[in-house]
Amino acid sequence: MSTELDGLALALNLLIAVLGGAIRVGTPFLMVSLGECITEKAGRINLGLEGVLVFSAMAGFGAAYLSGSVWVGVLAAGLSGALLALLHGLVCSLPRVNDIAAGIALMLLGTGLAFYLGKPLMQPQAPQIPSLALGEWSASAQVRSALQINLLFPLGVALAALLAWGFRATRFGLVLRMAGDSSDAARALGYSVNAIRIAATTAGGFIAGLGGASLSLYYPGSWNEGLSSGQGLIAVALVIFARWSPLRCLWAALLFGGAGALGPALQSVGISQGYHLFSAVPYVLTLAILVWTCSPRRSLQGAPVELGVSR
């Protein structure tokens, strides 16, 4: 009986650790995927979000360190992400410029600038984003630690709900989707498709920049050159998996976050064997999802026509 209770307690602690880790690790995924969802709804792809994520993480950490205010750092991260995304939007608006090639160039630019400008920031400590303590009901220090929730996560949930409503029920959403589904129709109604896509790309970059702030100012909570580990690119695949739906992006981000938190969660309950294999789960999951969604029948669901998925 005692052995069964111990096993049940271990499973419960592991479940709570994975849930807390899913929120902690999934917050950057959520922000970047919401930003890319806005961009792709307007008919543009931004593969440079990896560079945006890394650069905004560096900028947010540096601003928080120099100002002593974490919220100045969060704002700086969002604005730096918007600036890089604006550059992408402007470049892609030029004739005969390919979105994919421009996105790869932006990724290299963002990461290169972050590595160069961020070298003095590797040792200092910056203020951290406050946590919501949702585990105070428990006497277990492990549970309380697992349920410390990043304040940016509720903001991400609210953004997902707001975007889902906005795409469906507002003029802004209608115009954005029109630019993504039929640029000719948007032009016929007098809208500038380039202006819409530049605005959407810039807004998406700002939201993705908040994901960078979550990385450097909450978890792992420091600046180093290996901070992102490809999360910006994974988030692009996550948007396809979520069928361009902000609310599905939320659940997909939690799924990817849980996959990324599985290794540390197992370690927290004393299971360390095969740790590196569990650390690879998010990347394996990305490959599996890309294979699963490569069927034309599946990939067409919800895809903005101007992205060229259906061509």
Short mmCIF file of N, CA, C and O in Angstrom, two decimals, residues 57-105:
data_model
loop_
_atom_site.label_atom_id
_atom_site.label_comp_id
_atom_site.label_asym_id
_atom_site.label_seq_id
_atom_site.Cartn_x
_atom_site.Cartn_y
_atom_site.Cartn_z
N ALA A 57 15.59 39.21 -26.94
CA ALA A 57 16.03 38.70 -25.63
C ALA A 57 17.25 39.48 -25.15
O ALA A 57 17.33 39.88 -23.97
N MET A 58 18.20 39.71 -26.04
CA MET A 58 19.40 40.48 -25.69
C MET A 58 19.03 41.93 -25.35
O MET A 58 19.48 42.48 -24.35
N ALA A 59 18.20 42.55 -26.21
CA ALA A 59 17.84 43.95 -26.00
C ALA A 59 17.05 44.12 -24.69
O ALA A 59 17.28 45.08 -23.94
N GLY A 60 16.12 43.21 -24.42
CA GLY A 60 15.34 43.29 -23.20
C GLY A 60 16.21 43.12 -21.96
O GLY A 60 16.05 43.85 -20.97
N PHE A 61 17.14 42.17 -22.01
CA PHE A 61 18.03 41.95 -20.87
C PHE A 61 18.91 43.17 -20.65
O PHE A 61 19.08 43.63 -19.51
N GLY A 62 19.47 43.72 -21.76
CA GLY A 62 20.33 44.88 -21.62
C GLY A 62 19.60 46.09 -21.08
O GLY A 62 20.11 46.81 -20.21
N ALA A 63 18.38 46.31 -21.56
CA ALA A 63 17.60 47.46 -21.10
C ALA A 63 17.21 47.31 -19.63
O ALA A 63 17.26 48.28 -18.86
N ALA A 64 16.84 46.09 -19.23
CA ALA A 64 16.48 45.86 -17.83
C ALA A 64 17.70 46.04 -16.92
O ALA A 64 17.60 46.62 -15.82
N TYR A 65 18.85 45.56 -17.38
CA TYR A 65 20.08 45.68 -16.59
C TYR A 65 20.50 47.14 -16.43
O TYR A 65 20.83 47.60 -15.34
N LEU A 66 20.46 47.90 -17.53
CA LEU A 66 20.92 49.28 -17.49
C LEU A 66 19.94 50.20 -16.77
O LEU A 66 20.35 51.15 -16.10
N SER A 67 18.64 49.92 -16.89
CA SER A 67 17.63 50.79 -16.28
C SER A 67 17.26 50.37 -14.87
O SER A 67 16.75 51.19 -14.09
N GLY A 68 17.47 49.11 -14.55
CA GLY A 68 17.06 48.60 -13.25
C GLY A 68 15.59 48.26 -13.18
O GLY A 68 15.08 47.88 -12.12
N SER A 69 14.87 48.38 -14.30
CA SER A 69 13.43 48.09 -14.34
C SER A 69 13.15 46.96 -15.31
O SER A 69 13.50 47.06 -16.50
N VAL A 70 12.51 45.93 -14.83
CA VAL A 70 12.21 44.79 -15.70
C VAL A 70 11.20 45.17 -16.78
O VAL A 70 11.27 44.66 -17.92
N TRP A 71 10.28 46.08 -16.48
CA TRP A 71 9.26 46.44 -17.46
C TRP A 71 9.82 47.31 -18.58
O TRP A 71 9.34 47.26 -19.71
N VAL A 72 10.85 48.09 -18.27
CA VAL A 72 11.58 48.79 -19.35
C VAL A 72 12.22 47.75 -20.27
O VAL A 72 12.22 47.90 -21.50
N GLY A 73 12.75 46.69 -19.68
CA GLY A 73 13.34 45.62 -20.47
C GLY A 73 12.32 44.92 -21.34
O GLY A 73 12.58 44.62 -22.52
N VAL A 74 11.13 44.65 -20.80
CA VAL A 74 10.07 43.99 -21.57
C VAL A 74 9.65 44.87 -22.74
O VAL A 74 9.49 44.39 -23.89
N LEU A 75 9.49 46.17 -22.49
CA LEU A 75 9.11 47.09 -23.56
C LEU A 75 10.21 47.18 -24.63
O LEU A 75 9.92 47.17 -25.83
N ALA A 76 11.46 47.23 -24.18
CA ALA A 76 12.58 47.28 -25.13
C ALA A 76 12.63 46.02 -25.98
O ALA A 76 12.92 46.09 -27.18
N ALA A 77 12.34 44.88 -25.38
CA ALA A 77 12.33 43.62 -26.14
C ALA A 77 11.25 43.66 -27.22
O ALA A 77 11.49 43.29 -28.37
N GLY A 78 10.05 44.13 -26.85
CA GLY A 78 8.97 44.21 -27.82
C GLY A 78 9.30 45.18 -28.95
O GLY A 78 9.08 44.87 -30.13
N LEU A 79 9.85 46.35 -28.60
CA LEU A 79 10.17 47.35 -29.62
C LEU A 79 11.30 46.90 -30.54
O LEU A 79 11.28 47.17 -31.75
N SER A 80 12.28 46.21 -29.98
CA SER A 80 13.38 45.72 -30.83
C SER A 80 12.88 44.63 -31.77
O SER A 80 13.30 44.57 -32.94
N GLY A 81 11.97 43.78 -31.28
CA GLY A 81 11.36 42.78 -32.17
C GLY A 81 10.55 43.43 -33.27
O GLY A 81 10.61 43.01 -34.43
N ALA A 82 9.81 44.50 -32.92
CA ALA A 82 9.03 45.23 -33.92
C ALA A 82 9.93 45.89 -34.95
O ALA A 82 9.61 45.92 -36.15
N LEU A 83 11.08 46.41 -34.52
CA LEU A 83 11.99 47.08 -35.44
C LEU A 83 12.55 46.10 -36.47
O LEU A 83 12.57 46.40 -37.68
N LEU A 84 12.98 44.93 -36.02
CA LEU A 84 13.50 43.94 -36.96
C LEU A 84 12.40 43.45 -37.90
O LEU A 84 12.62 43.26 -39.09
N ALA A 85 11.21 43.23 -37.34
CA ALA A 85 10.10 42.77 -38.17
C ALA A 85 9.69 43.84 -39.19
O ALA A 85 9.32 43.51 -40.33
N LEU A 86 9.75 45.10 -38.79
CA LEU A 86 9.46 46.20 -39.72
C LEU A 86 10.45 46.18 -40.89
O LEU A 86 10.05 46.35 -42.06
N LEU A 87 11.71 45.93 -40.58
CA LEU A 87 12.72 45.81 -41.65
C LEU A 87 12.36 44.68 -42.61
O LEU A 87 12.44 44.84 -43.84
N HIS A 88 11.93 43.55 -42.05
CA HIS A 88 11.52 42.42 -42.88
C HIS A 88 10.33 42.81 -43.76
O HIS A 88 10.29 42.49 -44.96
N GLY A 89 9.35 43.49 -43.17
CA GLY A 89 8.16 43.89 -43.92
C GLY A 89 8.49 44.83 -45.06
O GLY A 89 7.95 44.71 -46.16
N LEU A 90 9.38 45.77 -44.79
CA LEU A 90 9.76 46.74 -45.83
C LEU A 90 10.54 46.07 -46.96
O LEU A 90 10.29 46.34 -48.14
N VAL A 91 11.46 45.18 -46.60
CA VAL A 91 12.26 44.49 -47.63
C VAL A 91 11.36 43.60 -48.49
O VAL A 91 11.48 43.57 -49.72
N CYS A 92 10.43 42.90 -47.84
CA CYS A 92 9.56 41.99 -48.59
C CYS A 92 8.56 42.72 -49.47
O CYS A 92 7.97 42.11 -50.37
N SER A 93 8.38 44.01 -49.22
CA SER A 93 7.46 44.80 -50.06
C SER A 93 8.11 45.25 -51.37
O SER A 93 7.41 45.74 -52.25
N LEU A 94 9.42 45.07 -51.47
CA LEU A 94 10.10 45.44 -52.71
C LEU A 94 9.81 44.41 -53.79
O LEU A 94 9.54 43.25 -53.51
N PRO A 95 9.84 44.83 -55.06
CA PRO A 95 9.55 43.88 -56.15
C PRO A 95 10.55 42.74 -56.18
O PRO A 95 11.75 42.92 -55.93
N ARG A 96 10.03 41.53 -56.48
CA ARG A 96 10.83 40.32 -56.70
C ARG A 96 11.67 39.91 -55.49
O ARG A 96 12.71 39.28 -55.62
N VAL A 97 11.22 40.29 -54.30
CA VAL A 97 11.90 39.84 -53.07
C VAL A 97 11.13 38.66 -52.50
O VAL A 97 9.91 38.72 -52.32
N ASN A 98 11.83 37.57 -52.22
CA ASN A 98 11.21 36.36 -51.71
C ASN A 98 11.14 36.41 -50.18
O ASN A 98 12.15 36.68 -49.51
N ASP A 99 9.94 36.12 -49.62
CA ASP A 99 9.76 36.17 -48.16
C ASP A 99 10.70 35.21 -47.44
O ASP A 99 11.24 35.54 -46.37
N ILE A 100 10.87 34.02 -47.99
CA ILE A 100 11.68 32.99 -47.31
C ILE A 100 13.14 33.44 -47.26
O ILE A 100 13.78 33.38 -46.19
N ALA A 101 13.68 33.89 -48.39
CA ALA A 101 15.07 34.33 -48.43
C ALA A 101 15.30 35.53 -47.51
O ALA A 101 16.29 35.60 -46.77
N ALA A 102 14.35 36.47 -47.53
CA ALA A 102 14.48 37.65 -46.66
C ALA A 102 14.40 37.25 -45.19
O ALA A 102 15.12 37.81 -44.35
N GLY A 103 13.57 36.26 -44.88
CA GLY A 103 13.46 35.79 -43.50
C GLY A 103 14.74 35.14 -43.01
O GLY A 103 15.16 35.35 -41.87
N ILE A 104 15.37 34.35 -43.86
CA ILE A 104 16.64 33.72 -43.48
C ILE A 104 17.71 34.79 -43.25
O ILE A 104 18.50 34.72 -42.29
N ALA A 105 17.74 35.80 -44.13
CA ALA A 105 18.69 36.90 -43.96
C ALA A 105 18.43 37.64 -42.64
O ALA A 105 19.37 38.00 -41.92
#
